[in-house]
Tab-separated table of N, CA and C in Angstrom:
chain	number	residue	atom	x	y	z
A	840	ASN	N	198.558	-57.394	121.979
A	840	ASN	CA	199.318	-57.755	120.792
A	840	ASN	C	198.330	-58.154	119.699
A	841	ALA	N	198.444	-57.519	118.551
A	841	ALA	CA	197.482	-57.700	117.450
A	841	ALA	C	197.493	-59.124	116.898
A	842	ILE	N	198.659	-59.730	116.793
A	842	ILE	CA	198.734	-61.090	116.240
A	842	ILE	C	198.085	-62.086	117.196
A	843	GLY	N	198.364	-61.950	118.489
A	843	GLY	CA	197.743	-62.821	119.477
A	843	GLY	C	196.231	-62.676	119.485
A	844	GLU	N	195.760	-61.443	119.334
A	844	GLU	CA	194.324	-61.174	119.287
A	844	GLU	C	193.687	-61.806	118.048
A	845	LEU	N	194.393	-61.739	116.920
A	845	LEU	CA	193.885	-62.353	115.692
A	845	LEU	C	193.660	-63.840	115.905
A	846	PHE	N	194.649	-64.530	116.465
A	846	PHE	CA	194.517	-65.962	116.699
A	846	PHE	C	193.425	-66.262	117.716
A	847	GLU	N	193.347	-65.464	118.750
A	847	GLU	CA	192.354	-65.694	119.803
A	847	GLU	C	190.938	-65.475	119.294
A	848	ASN	N	190.721	-64.390	118.562
A	848	ASN	CA	189.381	-64.047	118.078
A	848	ASN	C	188.974	-64.811	116.825
A	849	ASN	N	189.931	-65.343	116.100
A	849	ASN	CA	189.647	-66.005	114.822
A	849	ASN	C	190.324	-67.366	114.734
A	850	SER	N	190.344	-68.106	115.833
A	850	SER	CA	191.090	-69.371	115.846
A	850	SER	C	190.569	-70.355	114.808
A	851	GLN	N	189.256	-70.402	114.594
A	851	GLN	CA	188.717	-71.316	113.590
A	851	GLN	C	189.187	-70.915	112.190
A	852	PHE	N	189.114	-69.625	111.871
A	852	PHE	CA	189.562	-69.156	110.563
A	852	PHE	C	191.047	-69.448	110.355
A	853	VAL	N	191.875	-69.135	111.340
A	853	VAL	CA	193.319	-69.366	111.229
A	853	VAL	C	193.591	-70.862	111.047
A	854	SER	N	192.884	-71.703	111.800
A	854	SER	CA	193.050	-73.155	111.651
A	854	SER	C	192.662	-73.603	110.252
A	855	PHE	N	191.520	-73.116	109.773
A	855	PHE	CA	191.080	-73.470	108.420
A	855	PHE	C	192.090	-73.021	107.376
A	856	LEU	N	192.623	-71.820	107.544
A	856	LEU	CA	193.589	-71.298	106.580
A	856	LEU	C	194.844	-72.170	106.550
A	857	LEU	N	195.330	-72.560	107.713
A	857	LEU	CA	196.515	-73.434	107.776
A	857	LEU	C	196.234	-74.789	107.124
A	858	VAL	N	195.043	-75.341	107.364
A	858	VAL	CA	194.677	-76.620	106.746
A	858	VAL	C	194.602	-76.470	105.226
A	859	VAL	N	193.972	-75.389	104.763
A	859	VAL	CA	193.845	-75.166	103.316
A	859	VAL	C	195.229	-74.982	102.677
A	860	PHE	N	196.122	-74.259	103.351
A	860	PHE	CA	197.493	-74.129	102.835
A	860	PHE	C	198.149	-75.506	102.722
A	861	GLY	N	197.997	-76.341	103.731
A	861	GLY	CA	198.580	-77.681	103.712
A	861	GLY	C	198.010	-78.542	102.597
A	862	ILE	N	196.675	-78.506	102.440
A	862	ILE	CA	196.038	-79.271	101.364
A	862	ILE	C	196.498	-78.765	100.013
A	863	ASN	N	196.589	-77.451	99.862
A	863	ASN	CA	197.061	-76.885	98.596
A	863	ASN	C	198.467	-77.379	98.262
A	864	MET	N	199.312	-77.440	99.269
A	864	MET	CA	200.683	-77.913	99.033
A	864	MET	C	200.671	-79.380	98.600
A	865	ALA	N	199.875	-80.202	99.272
A	865	ALA	CA	199.805	-81.631	98.923
A	865	ALA	C	199.240	-81.834	97.521
A	866	VAL	N	198.148	-81.145	97.212
A	866	VAL	CA	197.531	-81.267	95.883
A	866	VAL	C	198.485	-80.739	94.813
A	867	GLY	N	199.189	-79.654	95.120
A	867	GLY	CA	200.164	-79.112	94.168
A	867	GLY	C	201.267	-80.097	93.856
A	868	ILE	N	201.764	-80.792	94.877
A	868	ILE	CA	202.804	-81.807	94.650
A	868	ILE	C	202.266	-82.904	93.740
A	869	VAL	N	201.085	-83.446	94.064
A	869	VAL	CA	200.497	-84.515	93.251
A	869	VAL	C	200.274	-84.032	91.825
A	870	PHE	N	199.713	-82.828	91.680
A	870	PHE	CA	199.428	-82.276	90.353
A	870	PHE	C	200.703	-82.180	89.525
A	871	HIS	N	201.746	-81.574	90.090
A	871	HIS	CA	202.968	-81.367	89.309
A	871	HIS	C	203.762	-82.647	89.108
A	872	LEU	N	203.692	-83.582	90.045
A	872	LEU	CA	204.330	-84.883	89.823
A	872	LEU	C	203.626	-85.616	88.673
A	873	SER	N	202.296	-85.521	88.605
A	873	SER	CA	201.552	-86.190	87.531
A	873	SER	C	201.846	-85.579	86.165
A	874	LYS	N	202.244	-84.312	86.139
A	874	LYS	CA	202.567	-83.619	84.879
A	874	LYS	C	204.075	-83.599	84.612
A	875	ASN	N	204.847	-84.223	85.506
A	875	ASN	CA	206.323	-84.217	85.420
A	875	ASN	C	206.877	-82.790	85.383
A	876	THR	N	206.279	-81.906	86.166
A	876	THR	CA	206.728	-80.512	86.202
A	876	THR	C	207.123	-80.088	87.621
A	877	PHE	N	207.304	-81.051	88.524
A	877	PHE	CA	207.584	-80.698	89.914
A	877	PHE	C	209.018	-80.215	90.085
A	878	SER	N	209.156	-79.127	90.840
A	878	SER	CA	210.457	-78.561	91.187
A	878	SER	C	210.362	-78.061	92.622
A	879	TRP	N	211.294	-78.504	93.476
A	879	TRP	CA	211.280	-78.044	94.869
A	879	TRP	C	211.421	-76.528	94.949
A	880	GLU	N	212.298	-75.970	94.134
A	880	GLU	CA	212.507	-74.525	94.161
A	880	GLU	C	211.213	-73.787	93.822
A	881	GLU	N	210.565	-74.214	92.748
A	881	GLU	CA	209.302	-73.591	92.328
A	881	GLU	C	208.216	-73.814	93.388
A	882	PHE	N	208.160	-75.015	93.940
A	882	PHE	CA	207.181	-75.357	94.973
A	882	PHE	C	207.314	-74.431	96.179
A	883	LEU	N	208.524	-74.313	96.687
A	883	LEU	CA	208.756	-73.478	97.869
A	883	LEU	C	208.501	-72.008	97.573
A	884	LEU	N	208.943	-71.537	96.426
A	884	LEU	CA	208.758	-70.139	96.055
A	884	LEU	C	207.278	-69.789	95.895
A	885	ARG	N	206.552	-70.618	95.160
A	885	ARG	CA	205.133	-70.317	94.906
A	885	ARG	C	204.290	-70.405	96.175
A	886	ASN	N	204.597	-71.371	97.035
A	886	ASN	CA	203.844	-71.480	98.287
A	886	ASN	C	204.187	-70.346	99.243
A	887	ALA	N	205.456	-69.974	99.305
A	887	ALA	CA	205.846	-68.835	100.150
A	887	ALA	C	205.158	-67.564	99.657
A	888	LEU	N	205.077	-67.393	98.341
A	888	LEU	CA	204.404	-66.220	97.780
A	888	LEU	C	202.914	-66.228	98.136
A	889	MET	N	202.272	-67.388	98.055
A	889	MET	CA	200.854	-67.474	98.391
A	889	MET	C	200.633	-67.116	99.867
A	890	TRP	N	201.459	-67.650	100.745
A	890	TRP	CA	201.342	-67.327	102.173
A	890	TRP	C	201.522	-65.825	102.371
A	891	PHE	N	202.549	-65.262	101.745
A	891	PHE	CA	202.853	-63.831	101.865
A	891	PHE	C	201.673	-62.985	101.400
A	892	VAL	N	201.145	-63.297	100.223
A	892	VAL	CA	200.038	-62.541	99.649
A	892	VAL	C	198.803	-62.635	100.548
A	893	CYS	N	198.457	-63.848	100.978
A	893	CYS	CA	197.267	-64.022	101.825
A	893	CYS	C	197.401	-63.272	103.142
A	894	ILE	N	198.547	-63.393	103.776
A	894	ILE	CA	198.741	-62.745	105.071
A	894	ILE	C	198.738	-61.222	104.928
A	895	CYS	N	199.461	-60.712	103.937
A	895	CYS	CA	199.497	-59.250	103.734
A	895	CYS	C	198.113	-58.697	103.438
A	896	MET	N	197.411	-59.311	102.494
A	896	MET	CA	196.101	-58.793	102.116
A	896	MET	C	195.100	-58.939	103.251
A	897	TYR	N	195.182	-60.042	104.000
A	897	TYR	CA	194.269	-60.207	105.126
A	897	TYR	C	194.458	-59.067	106.122
A	898	TRP	N	195.713	-58.759	106.455
A	898	TRP	CA	195.979	-57.689	107.434
A	898	TRP	C	195.507	-56.335	106.929
A	899	VAL	N	195.766	-56.045	105.656
A	899	VAL	CA	195.341	-54.756	105.097
A	899	VAL	C	193.816	-54.649	105.112
A	900	LEU	N	193.136	-55.704	104.660
A	900	LEU	CA	191.672	-55.680	104.643
A	900	LEU	C	191.092	-55.672	106.059
A	901	GLU	N	191.745	-56.377	106.975
A	901	GLU	CA	191.286	-56.389	108.370
A	901	GLU	C	191.416	-54.994	108.992
A	902	MET	N	192.462	-54.254	108.634
A	902	MET	CA	192.591	-52.880	109.131
A	902	MET	C	191.441	-52.012	108.613
A	903	LEU	N	191.053	-52.234	107.362
A	903	LEU	CA	189.896	-51.506	106.824
A	903	LEU	C	188.626	-51.883	107.579
A	904	ARG	N	188.459	-53.175	107.871
A	904	ARG	CA	187.281	-53.623	108.615
A	904	ARG	C	187.232	-52.983	110.000
A	905	ILE	N	188.363	-52.928	110.669
A	905	ILE	CA	188.422	-52.314	111.997
A	905	ILE	C	188.055	-50.831	111.908
A	906	THR	N	188.485	-50.191	110.833
A	906	THR	CA	188.165	-48.778	110.626
A	906	THR	C	186.664	-48.581	110.434
A	907	VAL	N	186.005	-49.509	109.743
A	907	VAL	CA	184.560	-49.433	109.531
A	907	VAL	C	183.826	-49.494	110.863
A	908	GLY	N	184.357	-50.259	111.789
A	908	GLY	CA	183.756	-50.323	113.122
A	908	GLY	C	183.043	-51.625	113.391
A	909	ASN	N	182.593	-51.743	114.619
A	909	ASN	CA	181.921	-52.951	115.077
A	909	ASN	C	180.419	-52.796	114.866
A	910	ASN	N	179.999	-52.957	113.596
A	910	ASN	CA	178.590	-52.819	113.237
A	910	ASN	C	178.263	-53.872	112.191
A	911	ASP	N	177.054	-53.845	111.651
A	911	ASP	CA	176.648	-54.861	110.673
A	911	ASP	C	177.534	-54.845	109.431
A	912	ILE	N	177.857	-53.664	108.941
A	912	ILE	CA	178.702	-53.558	107.750
A	912	ILE	C	180.087	-54.135	108.037
A	913	GLY	N	180.652	-53.800	109.179
A	913	GLY	CA	181.953	-54.334	109.561
A	913	GLY	C	181.928	-55.840	109.701
A	914	HIS	N	180.840	-56.373	110.257
A	914	HIS	CA	180.710	-57.827	110.424
A	914	HIS	C	180.643	-58.531	109.062
A	915	ILE	N	179.814	-58.011	108.167
A	915	ILE	CA	179.693	-58.604	106.827
A	915	ILE	C	181.024	-58.497	106.080
A	916	PHE	N	181.693	-57.354	106.198
A	916	PHE	CA	182.993	-57.182	105.543
A	916	PHE	C	184.009	-58.169	106.121
A	917	GLY	N	183.972	-58.405	107.421
A	917	GLY	CA	184.880	-59.366	108.056
A	917	GLY	C	184.681	-60.772	107.524
A	918	ILE	N	183.426	-61.174	107.360
A	918	ILE	CA	183.127	-62.493	106.794
A	918	ILE	C	183.629	-62.567	105.361
A	919	THR	N	183.421	-61.505	104.594
A	919	THR	CA	183.879	-61.474	103.203
A	919	THR	C	185.404	-61.573	103.121
A	920	ILE	N	186.097	-60.892	104.006
A	920	ILE	CA	187.566	-60.948	104.046
A	920	ILE	C	188.027	-62.386	104.281
A	921	GLN	N	187.423	-63.050	105.252
A	921	GLN	CA	187.817	-64.424	105.542
A	921	GLN	C	187.489	-65.337	104.368
A	922	LEU	N	186.339	-65.132	103.754
A	922	LEU	CA	185.937	-65.953	102.615
A	922	LEU	C	186.914	-65.797	101.448
A	923	ILE	N	187.253	-64.566	101.085
A	923	ILE	CA	188.152	-64.385	99.942
A	923	ILE	C	189.566	-64.845	100.266
A	924	THR	N	189.970	-64.731	101.528
A	924	THR	CA	191.302	-65.202	101.908
A	924	THR	C	191.380	-66.718	101.806
A	925	LEU	N	190.358	-67.410	102.273
A	925	LEU	CA	190.325	-68.871	102.154
A	925	LEU	C	190.165	-69.322	100.699
A	926	MET	N	189.423	-68.538	99.925
A	926	MET	CA	189.141	-68.942	98.543
A	926	MET	C	190.366	-68.890	97.640
A	927	TYR	N	191.345	-68.065	97.968
A	927	TYR	CA	192.527	-68.000	97.101
A	927	TYR	C	193.229	-69.359	97.032
A	928	PRO	N	193.664	-69.940	98.151
A	928	PRO	CA	194.266	-71.272	98.035
A	928	PRO	C	193.234	-72.359	97.726
A	929	ALA	N	191.994	-72.217	98.231
A	929	ALA	CA	190.979	-73.240	97.984
A	929	ALA	C	190.640	-73.332	96.495
A	930	SER	N	190.624	-72.207	95.805
A	930	SER	CA	190.319	-72.235	94.371
A	930	SER	C	191.429	-72.930	93.596
A	931	LYS	N	192.664	-72.766	94.031
A	931	LYS	CA	193.781	-73.458	93.376
A	931	LYS	C	193.655	-74.968	93.580
A	932	ILE	N	193.218	-75.376	94.776
A	932	ILE	CA	192.996	-76.800	95.050
A	932	ILE	C	191.926	-77.333	94.113
A	933	ALA	N	190.797	-76.637	94.049
A	933	ALA	CA	189.680	-77.084	93.209
A	933	ALA	C	190.088	-77.174	91.740
A	934	LYS	N	190.801	-76.164	91.255
A	934	LYS	CA	191.217	-76.173	89.848
A	934	LYS	C	192.161	-77.332	89.553
A	935	ASN	N	193.127	-77.570	90.431
A	935	ASN	CA	194.072	-78.669	90.206
A	935	ASN	C	193.384	-80.031	90.280
A	936	ILE	N	192.467	-80.199	91.232
A	936	ILE	CA	191.736	-81.468	91.328
A	936	ILE	C	190.825	-81.643	90.119
A	937	TYR	N	190.214	-80.570	89.659
A	937	TYR	CA	189.360	-80.616	88.475
A	937	TYR	C	190.162	-81.093	87.259
A	938	ILE	N	191.370	-80.589	87.121
A	938	ILE	CA	192.234	-81.012	86.004
A	938	ILE	C	192.693	-82.455	86.197
A	939	LEU	N	193.098	-82.810	87.426
A	939	LEU	CA	193.555	-84.184	87.704
A	939	LEU	C	192.471	-85.219	87.430
A	940	THR	N	191.197	-84.871	87.715
A	940	THR	CA	190.090	-85.811	87.511
A	940	THR	C	189.457	-85.659	86.127
A	941	LYS	N	190.113	-84.883	85.269
A	941	LYS	CA	189.625	-84.646	83.908
A	941	LYS	C	188.184	-84.120	83.900
A	942	GLY	N	187.915	-83.168	84.811
A	942	GLY	CA	186.630	-82.489	84.855
A	942	GLY	C	185.522	-83.240	85.578
A	943	LYS	N	185.867	-84.345	86.253
A	943	LYS	CA	184.832	-85.126	86.939
A	943	LYS	C	184.520	-84.592	88.332
A	944	TYR	N	185.506	-83.973	88.987
A	944	TYR	CA	185.290	-83.494	90.356
A	944	TYR	C	186.166	-82.301	90.610
A	945	PRO	N	185.699	-81.252	91.254
A	945	PRO	CA	184.312	-80.970	91.613
A	945	PRO	C	183.449	-80.833	90.363
A	946	PRO	N	182.131	-80.962	90.515
A	946	PRO	CA	181.241	-80.841	89.351
A	946	PRO	C	181.417	-79.488	88.653
A	947	GLU	N	181.108	-79.486	87.374
A	947	GLU	CA	181.294	-78.277	86.568
A	947	GLU	C	180.522	-77.084	87.119
A	948	PHE	N	179.299	-77.317	87.656
A	948	PHE	CA	178.531	-76.174	88.174
A	948	PHE	C	179.240	-75.538	89.371
A	949	ILE	N	179.961	-76.329	90.153
A	949	ILE	CA	180.735	-75.773	91.269
A	949	ILE	C	181.896	-74.943	90.719
A	950	MET	N	182.567	-75.465	89.704
A	950	MET	CA	183.690	-74.731	89.106
A	950	MET	C	183.202	-73.420	88.496
A	951	ASN	N	182.028	-73.444	87.845
A	951	ASN	CA	181.466	-72.208	87.279
A	951	ASN	C	181.191	-71.191	88.374
A	952	ARG	N	180.668	-71.636	89.508
A	952	ARG	CA	180.415	-70.741	90.633
A	952	ARG	C	181.720	-70.158	91.160
A	953	LEU	N	182.721	-71.011	91.238
A	953	LEU	CA	184.030	-70.576	91.725
A	953	LEU	C	184.614	-69.504	90.807
A	954	TYR	N	184.580	-69.741	89.504
A	954	TYR	CA	185.100	-68.760	88.554
A	954	TYR	C	184.298	-67.448	88.628
A	955	ASN	N	182.963	-67.554	88.759
A	955	ASN	CA	182.133	-66.349	88.868
A	955	ASN	C	182.466	-65.580	90.139
A	956	PHE	N	182.639	-66.291	91.252
A	956	PHE	CA	182.989	-65.629	92.510
A	956	PHE	C	184.332	-64.919	92.386
A	957	GLU	N	185.296	-65.556	91.729
A	957	GLU	CA	186.603	-64.920	91.549
A	957	GLU	C	186.490	-63.638	90.737
A	958	LYS	N	185.574	-63.609	89.766
A	958	LYS	CA	185.390	-62.416	88.934
A	958	LYS	C	184.685	-61.289	89.691
A	959	THR	N	183.630	-61.648	90.438
A	959	THR	CA	182.767	-60.615	91.031
A	959	THR	C	183.044	-60.351	92.505
A	960	GLY	N	183.533	-61.359	93.225
A	960	GLY	CA	183.711	-61.220	94.670
A	960	GLY	C	182.400	-61.270	95.429
A	961	ASP	N	181.301	-61.563	94.729
A	961	ASP	CA	179.984	-61.618	95.348
A	961	ASP	C	179.753	-63.022	95.913
A	962	PRO	N	179.642	-63.147	97.241
A	962	PRO	CA	179.419	-64.479	97.832
A	962	PRO	C	178.172	-65.177	97.292
A	963	ASN	N	177.189	-64.418	96.791
A	963	ASN	CA	175.997	-65.038	96.213
A	963	ASN	C	176.337	-65.874	94.982
A	964	ASP	N	177.396	-65.492	94.253
A	964	ASP	CA	177.816	-66.286	93.100
A	964	ASP	C	178.285	-67.665	93.533
A	965	LEU	N	178.743	-67.768	94.756
A	965	LEU	CA	179.255	-69.028	95.280
A	965	LEU	C	178.173	-69.802	96.036
A	966	LEU	N	177.302	-69.091	96.744
A	966	LEU	CA	176.422	-69.737	97.716
A	966	LEU	C	174.936	-69.679	97.399
A	967	ASN	N	174.509	-68.900	96.441
A	967	ASN	CA	173.089	-68.668	96.186
A	967	ASN	C	172.386	-69.939	95.715
A	968	ASN	N	171.391	-70.397	96.478
A	968	ASN	CA	170.663	-71.616	96.146
A	968	ASN	C	169.798	-71.463	94.902
A	969	LYS	N	169.278	-70.257	94.637
A	969	LYS	CA	168.438	-70.040	93.463
A	969	LYS	C	169.233	-70.344	92.198
A	970	ASN	N	170.486	-69.862	92.136
A	970	ASN	CA	171.318	-70.142	90.959
A	970	ASN	C	171.584	-71.633	90.815
A	971	GLN	N	171.731	-72.337	91.929
A	971	GLN	CA	171.995	-73.775	91.875
A	971	GLN	C	170.814	-74.497	91.277
A	972	GLU	N	169.590	-74.098	91.663
A	972	GLU	CA	168.395	-74.739	91.109
A	972	GLU	C	168.332	-74.492	89.603
A	973	ASP	N	168.680	-73.299	89.153
A	973	ASP	CA	168.673	-72.991	87.726
A	973	ASP	C	169.719	-73.811	86.986
A	974	GLU	N	170.898	-74.016	87.604
A	974	GLU	CA	171.968	-74.759	86.949
A	974	GLU	C	171.630	-76.237	86.832
A	975	ILE	N	170.881	-76.779	87.796
A	975	ILE	CA	170.548	-78.197	87.777
A	975	ILE	C	169.528	-78.476	86.679
A	976	ARG	N	168.626	-77.511	86.418
A	976	ARG	CA	167.573	-77.713	85.399
A	976	ARG	C	168.130	-77.709	84.053
Protein backbone atom coordinates (compact mmCIF):
# COMPACT_ATOMS: atom_id res chain seq x y z
CA ASN A 1 0.00 0.00 0.00
CA ALA A 2 1.54 3.29 -1.17
CA ILE A 3 0.23 5.40 1.72
CA GLY A 4 1.51 2.96 4.34
CA GLU A 5 4.89 2.89 2.59
CA LEU A 6 5.03 6.69 2.57
CA PHE A 7 4.53 6.83 6.33
CA GLU A 8 6.94 3.97 6.96
CA ASN A 9 9.74 5.32 4.75
CA ASN A 10 9.22 8.99 5.60
CA SER A 11 7.91 8.97 9.17
CA GLN A 12 10.10 11.90 10.22
CA PHE A 13 8.98 14.02 7.26
CA VAL A 14 5.29 13.17 7.81
CA SER A 15 5.64 13.98 11.52
CA PHE A 16 7.33 17.29 10.74
CA LEU A 17 4.65 18.15 8.20
CA LEU A 18 1.86 17.46 10.71
CA VAL A 19 3.64 19.58 13.34
CA VAL A 20 4.16 22.43 10.86
CA PHE A 21 0.47 22.28 9.86
CA GLY A 22 -0.49 22.49 13.55
CA ILE A 23 1.86 25.40 14.22
CA ASN A 24 0.57 27.19 11.13
CA MET A 25 -2.98 26.82 12.38
CA ALA A 26 -2.08 28.16 15.84
CA VAL A 27 -0.08 31.10 14.46
CA GLY A 28 -2.87 31.84 11.98
CA ILE A 29 -5.43 32.03 14.79
CA VAL A 30 -3.22 34.39 16.83
CA PHE A 31 -2.43 36.50 13.76
CA HIS A 32 -6.05 36.93 12.70
CA LEU A 33 -7.32 37.45 16.25
CA SER A 34 -4.74 40.24 16.67
CA LYS A 35 -6.00 41.86 13.44
CA ASN A 36 -9.69 41.25 14.32
CA THR A 37 -10.07 39.31 11.06
CA PHE A 38 -10.61 35.79 12.43
CA SER A 39 -13.38 33.69 10.91
CA TRP A 40 -13.90 29.98 11.60
CA GLU A 41 -15.22 29.45 8.09
CA GLU A 42 -12.19 31.14 6.51
CA PHE A 43 -9.83 29.36 8.93
CA LEU A 44 -11.18 25.90 8.11
CA LEU A 45 -11.37 26.57 4.37
CA ARG A 46 -7.86 27.99 4.05
CA ASN A 47 -6.27 25.26 6.16
CA ALA A 48 -8.14 22.51 4.31
CA LEU A 49 -6.93 24.04 1.03
CA MET A 50 -3.33 24.13 2.28
CA TRP A 51 -3.49 20.47 3.34
CA PHE A 52 -5.07 19.54 -0.02
CA VAL A 53 -2.46 21.45 -2.04
CA CYS A 54 0.50 20.07 -0.06
CA ILE A 55 -0.71 16.49 -0.20
CA CYS A 56 -1.61 16.59 -3.91
CA MET A 57 1.63 18.24 -4.97
CA TYR A 58 3.72 15.98 -2.76
CA TRP A 59 2.19 12.87 -4.36
CA VAL A 60 2.59 14.21 -7.90
CA LEU A 61 6.22 15.22 -7.30
CA GLU A 62 6.93 11.94 -5.48
CA MET A 63 5.65 10.02 -8.53
CA LEU A 64 8.13 11.98 -10.65
CA ARG A 65 10.91 11.15 -8.18
CA ILE A 66 10.04 7.45 -8.32
CA THR A 67 10.14 7.65 -12.12
CA VAL A 68 13.65 9.18 -11.97
CA GLY A 69 14.77 6.12 -10.04
CA ASN A 70 16.79 5.24 -7.00
CA ASN A 71 19.95 7.20 -7.83
CA ASP A 72 21.69 10.41 -6.76
CA ILE A 73 19.38 12.61 -8.84
CA GLY A 74 16.30 10.89 -7.41
CA HIS A 75 17.66 11.27 -3.87
CA ILE A 76 18.37 15.00 -4.30
CA PHE A 77 14.96 15.51 -5.92
CA GLY A 78 13.32 13.67 -2.99
CA ILE A 79 14.99 15.99 -0.49
CA THR A 80 13.93 19.00 -2.55
CA ILE A 81 10.32 17.76 -2.65
CA GLN A 82 10.23 17.42 1.13
CA LEU A 83 11.88 20.81 1.59
CA ILE A 84 9.42 22.68 -0.65
CA THR A 85 6.46 20.83 0.86
CA LEU A 86 7.50 21.83 4.39
CA MET A 87 8.37 25.36 3.28
CA TYR A 88 4.86 26.16 2.06
CA PRO A 89 3.25 26.17 5.52
CA ALA A 90 6.54 27.10 7.25
CA SER A 91 6.88 30.25 5.15
CA LYS A 92 3.36 31.31 6.12
CA ILE A 93 4.32 30.83 9.79
CA ALA A 94 7.47 32.92 9.36
CA LYS A 95 5.64 35.70 7.50
CA ASN A 96 2.86 35.92 10.09
CA ILE A 97 5.31 35.92 13.01
CA TYR A 98 7.43 38.54 11.22
CA ILE A 99 4.36 40.78 10.93
CA LEU A 100 3.22 40.07 14.52
CA THR A 101 6.68 41.03 15.88
CA LYS A 102 6.82 44.11 13.63
CA GLY A 103 9.86 42.76 11.76
CA LYS A 104 11.86 41.76 14.85
CA TYR A 105 11.67 37.98 14.39
CA PRO A 106 12.73 36.07 12.35
CA PRO A 107 15.59 38.41 11.40
CA GLU A 108 15.27 40.23 8.10
CA PHE A 109 18.14 38.26 6.50
CA ILE A 110 16.20 35.04 7.17
CA MET A 111 13.06 36.53 5.62
CA ASN A 112 15.09 37.63 2.57
CA ARG A 113 16.41 34.08 2.19
CA LEU A 114 12.90 32.72 2.51
CA TYR A 115 11.54 35.06 -0.17
CA ASN A 116 14.50 34.23 -2.47
CA PHE A 117 13.95 30.50 -1.98
CA GLU A 118 10.26 30.90 -2.82
CA LYS A 119 11.21 32.68 -6.06
CA THR A 120 13.99 30.34 -7.21
CA GLY A 121 13.36 27.01 -5.46
CA ASP A 122 17.14 26.78 -5.01
CA PRO A 123 17.95 25.38 -1.54
CA ASN A 124 21.22 27.35 -1.65
CA ASP A 125 19.16 30.54 -1.37
CA LEU A 126 17.94 29.23 1.97
CA LEU A 127 20.98 27.37 3.30
CA ASN A 128 24.16 28.74 1.68
CA ASN A 129 26.61 29.89 4.37
CA LYS A 130 28.58 32.11 1.96
CA ASN A 131 25.50 34.29 1.38
CA GLN A 132 24.94 34.51 5.14
CA GLU A 133 28.47 35.82 5.68
CA ASP A 134 27.89 38.45 2.97
CA GLU A 135 24.56 39.48 4.53
CA ILE A 136 26.08 39.89 8.00
CA ARG A 137 28.84 42.22 6.68
